[in-house]
Coordinates of C-alpha atoms in Angstrom, one line a residue:
M287 CA -2.8 -105.5 -43.9
M288 CA -0.1 -108.2 -44.1
K289 CA 3.4 -107.0 -43.4
N290 CA 5.2 -106.7 -46.7
Q291 CA 8.2 -108.5 -45.5
E292 CA 6.4 -111.3 -43.8
H293 CA 5.5 -113.5 -46.7
R294 CA 7.9 -112.5 -49.4
V295 CA 8.1 -116.0 -50.8
A296 CA 5.3 -118.6 -51.0
V297 CA 4.9 -122.1 -52.4
A298 CA 1.8 -122.2 -54.6
P299 CA -1.3 -124.3 -53.9
M300 CA -1.1 -127.1 -56.4
M301 CA -3.8 -129.8 -56.9
D302 CA -2.6 -133.3 -56.2
W303 CA 0.8 -132.0 -55.1
T304 CA 0.8 -129.7 -52.1
D305 CA -0.8 -132.2 -49.6
R306 CA 0.3 -132.4 -46.0
H307 CA 3.3 -134.7 -46.7
C308 CA 4.6 -132.3 -49.4
R309 CA 4.2 -129.4 -47.1
F310 CA 6.0 -131.1 -44.2
F311 CA 8.9 -131.9 -46.6
H312 CA 9.0 -128.3 -48.0
R313 CA 9.0 -127.0 -44.4
Q314 CA 12.2 -128.9 -43.7
L315 CA 13.9 -126.9 -46.5
T316 CA 12.6 -123.4 -45.6
R317 CA 11.4 -122.2 -42.2
R318 CA 10.0 -118.9 -43.6
A319 CA 8.2 -119.4 -46.9
L320 CA 4.4 -119.4 -46.7
L321 CA 3.0 -122.8 -47.7
Y322 CA -0.4 -123.4 -49.2
T323 CA -2.8 -126.4 -49.1
E324 CA -4.3 -127.8 -52.3
M325 CA -7.7 -126.2 -53.0
V326 CA -10.4 -127.7 -50.8
V327 CA -14.0 -127.0 -51.7
A328 CA -16.1 -125.3 -49.1
D329 CA -18.8 -128.0 -49.2
A330 CA -16.2 -130.7 -48.5
V331 CA -14.8 -128.8 -45.5
I332 CA -18.4 -128.4 -44.1
H333 CA -19.6 -132.0 -44.8
G334 CA -16.5 -134.1 -45.4
V335 CA -14.0 -135.9 -43.1
R336 CA -12.3 -132.9 -41.8
E337 CA -9.2 -134.5 -40.3
R338 CA -8.4 -136.2 -43.6
L339 CA -9.1 -133.0 -45.6
L340 CA -7.6 -130.4 -43.2
G341 CA -5.3 -132.1 -40.8
F342 CA -1.6 -131.0 -40.8
D343 CA 1.5 -131.2 -38.8
D344 CA 2.3 -128.2 -36.5
A345 CA 5.7 -128.0 -38.2
E346 CA 4.1 -126.7 -41.3
H347 CA 3.4 -123.2 -40.0
P348 CA 3.1 -120.7 -41.6
V349 CA 0.5 -122.5 -43.7
A350 CA -2.6 -121.2 -45.5
L351 CA -5.8 -123.1 -46.3
Q352 CA -7.0 -122.4 -49.9
L353 CA -10.8 -122.7 -50.3
G354 CA -12.8 -123.1 -53.4
G355 CA -16.4 -121.9 -53.6
S356 CA -18.7 -119.1 -54.6
D357 CA -21.3 -119.0 -51.8
P358 CA -20.4 -116.4 -49.2
R359 CA -22.2 -118.2 -46.4
K360 CA -20.6 -121.6 -47.0
L361 CA -17.1 -120.0 -47.5
A362 CA -17.5 -118.2 -44.2
E363 CA -18.5 -121.4 -42.5
A364 CA -15.5 -123.3 -44.0
A365 CA -13.2 -120.4 -43.1
V366 CA -14.3 -120.7 -39.4
I367 CA -13.5 -124.5 -39.5
G368 CA -10.1 -123.8 -41.1
E369 CA -9.3 -121.2 -38.4
A370 CA -10.2 -123.7 -35.7
F371 CA -7.9 -126.2 -37.2
G372 CA -5.1 -123.7 -36.7
Y373 CA -4.4 -122.4 -40.2
D374 CA -2.6 -119.1 -40.4
E375 CA -4.5 -117.7 -43.4
I376 CA -7.6 -118.4 -45.5
N377 CA -7.1 -118.0 -49.3
L378 CA -9.9 -117.9 -51.9
N379 CA -9.2 -119.6 -55.2
V380 CA -10.2 -117.3 -58.2
G381 CA -7.7 -118.9 -60.6
C382 CA -8.2 -122.6 -61.0
P383 CA -9.5 -123.5 -64.5
S384 CA -10.3 -127.2 -64.0
D385 CA -13.5 -128.8 -65.3
R386 CA -14.7 -129.6 -61.8
V387 CA -14.3 -125.9 -60.9
Q388 CA -16.1 -124.7 -64.0
S389 CA -19.0 -127.1 -63.3
G390 CA -19.3 -125.6 -59.8
T391 CA -18.9 -122.0 -61.2
F392 CA -16.0 -121.1 -58.9
G393 CA -12.2 -120.9 -59.3
A394 CA -11.2 -118.9 -62.4
C395 CA -14.9 -118.5 -63.3
L396 CA -15.2 -116.0 -60.5
M397 CA -13.1 -113.5 -62.5
K398 CA -16.3 -112.8 -64.3
T399 CA -18.2 -111.9 -61.1
P400 CA -15.9 -109.6 -59.1
L401 CA -18.8 -108.3 -57.0
L402 CA -19.6 -111.8 -55.8
V403 CA -15.9 -112.4 -55.0
A404 CA -15.9 -109.2 -52.9
Q405 CA -19.0 -110.5 -51.1
C406 CA -17.2 -113.8 -50.4
V407 CA -14.2 -112.1 -49.0
A408 CA -16.3 -109.8 -46.8
A409 CA -18.2 -112.8 -45.4
M410 CA -15.0 -114.7 -44.6
K411 CA -13.4 -111.5 -43.1
A412 CA -16.4 -111.1 -40.8
A413 CA -16.2 -114.7 -39.6
V414 CA -12.5 -115.1 -38.8
K415 CA -9.7 -113.3 -37.2
I416 CA -6.8 -114.6 -39.3
P417 CA -5.9 -113.0 -42.7
V418 CA -8.2 -113.6 -45.7
T419 CA -6.4 -113.4 -49.1
V420 CA -7.2 -114.1 -52.8
K421 CA -5.4 -115.8 -55.6
C422 CA -6.6 -114.9 -59.1
R423 CA -5.6 -114.7 -62.8
I424 CA -5.2 -111.5 -64.8
G425 CA -8.5 -112.4 -66.6
V426 CA -10.4 -115.2 -68.3
D427 CA -11.3 -115.9 -72.0
D428 CA -11.9 -112.7 -73.9
Q429 CA -11.7 -110.3 -70.9
D430 CA -9.4 -107.3 -71.2
P431 CA -6.9 -107.9 -68.4
E432 CA -6.6 -104.1 -67.7
P433 CA -10.2 -103.6 -66.3
A434 CA -10.7 -107.2 -65.4
L435 CA -7.8 -107.4 -62.9
D436 CA -8.3 -103.8 -61.6
T437 CA -12.0 -104.4 -60.9
L438 CA -11.4 -107.7 -59.1
A439 CA -8.5 -106.2 -57.1
D440 CA -10.4 -103.1 -56.1
G441 CA -13.4 -105.2 -54.9
V442 CA -11.5 -107.7 -52.8
L443 CA -9.1 -105.3 -51.3
A444 CA -11.9 -102.9 -50.3
A445 CA -13.7 -106.0 -48.8
G446 CA -10.7 -106.5 -46.5
A447 CA -8.5 -109.0 -48.3
E448 CA -5.0 -108.7 -46.8
A449 CA -3.2 -109.9 -49.9
L450 CA -3.8 -110.5 -53.6
W451 CA -1.7 -113.1 -55.4
V452 CA -1.9 -112.9 -59.1
H453 CA -1.1 -115.7 -61.6
A454 CA 0.2 -113.6 -64.4
R455 CA -1.7 -115.4 -67.2
K456 CA -5.2 -115.5 -68.4
A457 CA -7.2 -118.7 -68.0
W458 CA -9.0 -119.9 -71.1
L459 CA -12.1 -121.7 -69.8
E460 CA -13.1 -122.5 -73.4
G461 CA -10.7 -124.5 -75.5
L462 CA -7.7 -125.2 -73.1
S463 CA -7.3 -128.0 -70.6
P464 CA -6.2 -127.2 -67.0
K465 CA -2.7 -128.4 -67.9
E466 CA -2.6 -126.2 -71.1
N467 CA -3.8 -123.3 -69.0
R468 CA -0.5 -123.5 -67.0
D469 CA 1.6 -123.0 -70.1
I470 CA -0.1 -121.7 -73.2
P471 CA -1.6 -118.4 -72.2
P472 CA 1.4 -115.9 -72.3
L473 CA 2.8 -114.6 -69.1
D474 CA 2.2 -110.9 -68.5
Y475 CA 4.2 -109.9 -65.5
S476 CA 4.0 -106.2 -66.4
R477 CA 0.3 -106.3 -65.9
V478 CA 0.8 -107.4 -62.2
Y479 CA 3.5 -104.7 -61.8
R480 CA 1.0 -102.1 -63.0
L481 CA -1.5 -103.3 -60.4
K482 CA 1.1 -102.9 -57.7
A483 CA 2.0 -99.4 -58.9
R484 CA -1.7 -98.5 -58.6
K485 CA -2.0 -100.1 -55.2
P486 CA 1.2 -99.1 -53.4
N487 CA -0.1 -99.7 -49.9
E488 CA -1.6 -103.2 -50.6
F489 CA 0.2 -106.6 -50.7
I490 CA 0.4 -107.7 -54.3
G491 CA 2.2 -111.0 -55.0
I492 CA 3.0 -112.6 -58.3
N493 CA 2.9 -116.2 -59.5
G494 CA 3.4 -118.1 -62.8
G495 CA 6.5 -119.4 -64.5
I496 CA 9.0 -118.4 -61.8
Q497 CA 11.9 -120.8 -62.3
S498 CA 14.5 -119.8 -59.7
L499 CA 15.2 -117.7 -56.6
D500 CA 17.0 -115.1 -58.8
E501 CA 13.8 -114.7 -60.9
G502 CA 11.9 -114.3 -57.6
S503 CA 14.3 -111.6 -56.5
E504 CA 13.8 -109.7 -59.8
H505 CA 10.0 -109.8 -59.3
L506 CA 10.4 -108.5 -55.7
R507 CA 11.7 -105.3 -57.2
H508 CA 8.2 -104.6 -58.4
V509 CA 5.8 -106.5 -56.1
D510 CA 5.6 -107.7 -52.5
G511 CA 5.7 -111.4 -52.9
A512 CA 6.9 -114.1 -55.3
M513 CA 5.1 -117.5 -55.4
L514 CA 6.9 -120.5 -56.7
G515 CA 4.9 -123.4 -58.1
R516 CA 6.2 -126.2 -60.3
A517 CA 9.9 -125.1 -59.8
A518 CA 9.5 -125.6 -56.1
Y519 CA 7.8 -129.0 -56.6
H520 CA 10.1 -130.5 -59.3
T521 CA 13.3 -129.1 -57.9
P522 CA 12.6 -128.6 -54.2
G523 CA 16.3 -128.2 -53.4
I524 CA 15.9 -124.5 -54.4
L525 CA 13.8 -123.9 -51.3
A526 CA 16.9 -124.5 -49.1
G527 CA 18.1 -121.1 -50.3
V528 CA 15.0 -119.1 -49.5
D529 CA 15.6 -118.1 -45.9
A530 CA 19.0 -116.6 -46.6
A531 CA 18.1 -115.1 -50.0
F532 CA 14.8 -113.4 -48.9
Y533 CA 14.7 -113.3 -45.1
G534 CA 18.2 -112.2 -44.2
E535 CA 19.2 -115.4 -42.4
A536 CA 22.8 -116.5 -42.4
R537 CA 24.0 -118.5 -45.4
I538 CA 25.1 -121.8 -44.1
A539 CA 25.5 -125.2 -45.7
F540 CA 22.2 -127.0 -45.6
D541 CA 22.0 -130.0 -43.2
Y542 CA 20.8 -132.8 -45.5
A543 CA 21.5 -135.4 -42.8
A544 CA 19.1 -133.6 -40.5
L545 CA 16.6 -133.5 -43.4
M546 CA 16.8 -137.2 -43.9
D547 CA 16.4 -137.9 -40.2
A548 CA 13.3 -135.6 -40.0
M549 CA 11.7 -137.2 -43.0
A550 CA 12.5 -140.8 -41.8
A551 CA 10.9 -140.1 -38.4
Y552 CA 7.9 -138.5 -40.1
A553 CA 7.6 -141.5 -42.5
A554 CA 7.8 -143.9 -39.6
R555 CA 4.9 -142.1 -37.9
H556 CA 2.8 -142.1 -41.1
I557 CA 3.4 -145.8 -41.7
E558 CA 2.6 -146.6 -38.0
E559 CA -0.8 -144.8 -38.6
G560 CA -1.5 -147.0 -41.6
G561 CA 0.0 -144.9 -44.4
R562 CA 2.5 -145.9 -47.0
L563 CA 6.1 -144.6 -47.6
G564 CA 5.2 -143.7 -51.2
H565 CA 2.7 -141.1 -50.0
I566 CA 5.6 -139.1 -48.7
T567 CA 8.5 -139.9 -51.1
R568 CA 6.6 -139.1 -54.2
H569 CA 7.1 -135.4 -53.3
M570 CA 10.9 -135.9 -52.7
V571 CA 12.0 -137.3 -56.1
G572 CA 13.4 -134.1 -57.5
L573 CA 15.4 -133.1 -54.4
F574 CA 18.9 -133.7 -55.7
H575 CA 18.3 -132.6 -59.3
G576 CA 21.6 -132.3 -61.1
L577 CA 23.8 -133.7 -58.4
P578 CA 26.0 -136.9 -58.6
G579 CA 23.9 -139.9 -57.6
A580 CA 20.5 -138.1 -58.2
R581 CA 19.4 -140.6 -60.8
R582 CA 20.0 -143.6 -58.4
Y583 CA 18.2 -141.6 -55.6
R584 CA 15.2 -141.1 -57.9
Q585 CA 15.2 -144.8 -58.9
I586 CA 15.1 -145.9 -55.3
L587 CA 12.3 -143.6 -54.3
S588 CA 10.3 -144.4 -57.5
T589 CA 10.5 -148.2 -57.1
D590 CA 11.5 -149.4 -53.6
A591 CA 9.5 -146.8 -51.8
N592 CA 6.3 -148.1 -53.4
K593 CA 6.8 -151.8 -52.5
P594 CA 4.6 -153.3 -49.8
G595 CA 6.2 -152.9 -46.4
A596 CA 8.6 -150.2 -47.5
G597 CA 9.9 -148.2 -44.5
P598 CA 12.3 -145.4 -43.6
E599 CA 15.3 -147.5 -44.5
V600 CA 14.4 -146.9 -48.1
L601 CA 14.9 -143.1 -47.5
E602 CA 18.2 -143.8 -45.9
A603 CA 19.4 -145.9 -48.9
A604 CA 18.2 -143.2 -51.4
F605 CA 20.1 -140.4 -49.5
A606 CA 23.2 -142.6 -49.3
A607 CA 23.3 -142.8 -53.1
V608 CA 23.8 -139.1 -53.5
D609 CA 27.1 -137.2 -53.2
L610 CA 25.9 -134.8 -50.5
S611 CA 29.2 -132.8 -50.5
G612 CA 28.0 -131.2 -53.8
A613 CA 24.6 -130.4 -52.2
A614 CA 26.2 -128.8 -49.2
A615 CA 28.4 -126.6 -51.3
E616 CA 25.5 -125.5 -53.5
A617 CA 23.5 -124.5 -50.4
A618 CA 26.3 -122.6 -48.7

């Protein structure tokens, strides 16, 4: 079982957002939070260009690979490949409601087949030495969340899952778009709290609508982990407070100059390898949300960073536009 204190805070896997550049950036803000990849389909891991799909910077640790799929044999094979790449954890997606996932009958669809999910977990557990975890919803469509979540949780935990992260909403596979499924189904945090009360010795984490570190702290009075999603992406500066707030580290002013240096050096390497600055800076736009100069910072990253030939000097100009004394005081 995962130690309850080890991964108290995580940044959620988010399609099109938590790619390797986003994760490298987030890791500069928090050394301790657990980071997740976007969901990668098991077939793609097995048959695709693995370095492009799975490659990551060593600085990202601890980092988990989230897999999508419903075939225990393929998931086990993909998990072995992920372990060989150096990931710290393999996570099975039982929560994504996208059309692509539905057509492949995995993601949130798997809430309807808890026995199959348990078989997938057991197969992955037998194949790798690193932790295997699951991220799910409280139910889908007309399911009653009480038995639906309990049945899923009982099965995967008995199969050896080290943690269960629960997005505290239903997913409506009929009638709602993936975007609507992130907002419209009501949050039911108390359902996840009841699961934890029933499973006191297992790691149960919560996800969905958590807007601040204070809200995360409140959830941690009831469960073992709090997973930040859109708040971490749109206002990534909040991650600078994670290590002190949740891991007992000293509260010191965050070094934004060092952050800029790290990101500039990272960008230079990426560009040298044929990448573009905008691949990295698109994840950084919300960093100085609410601070003097943040608007100009956003303008520079949104325009200049996407021009042909843009280099690390664009990052330096963007950071120079912000009154960093305010950021330092906020982080202290």
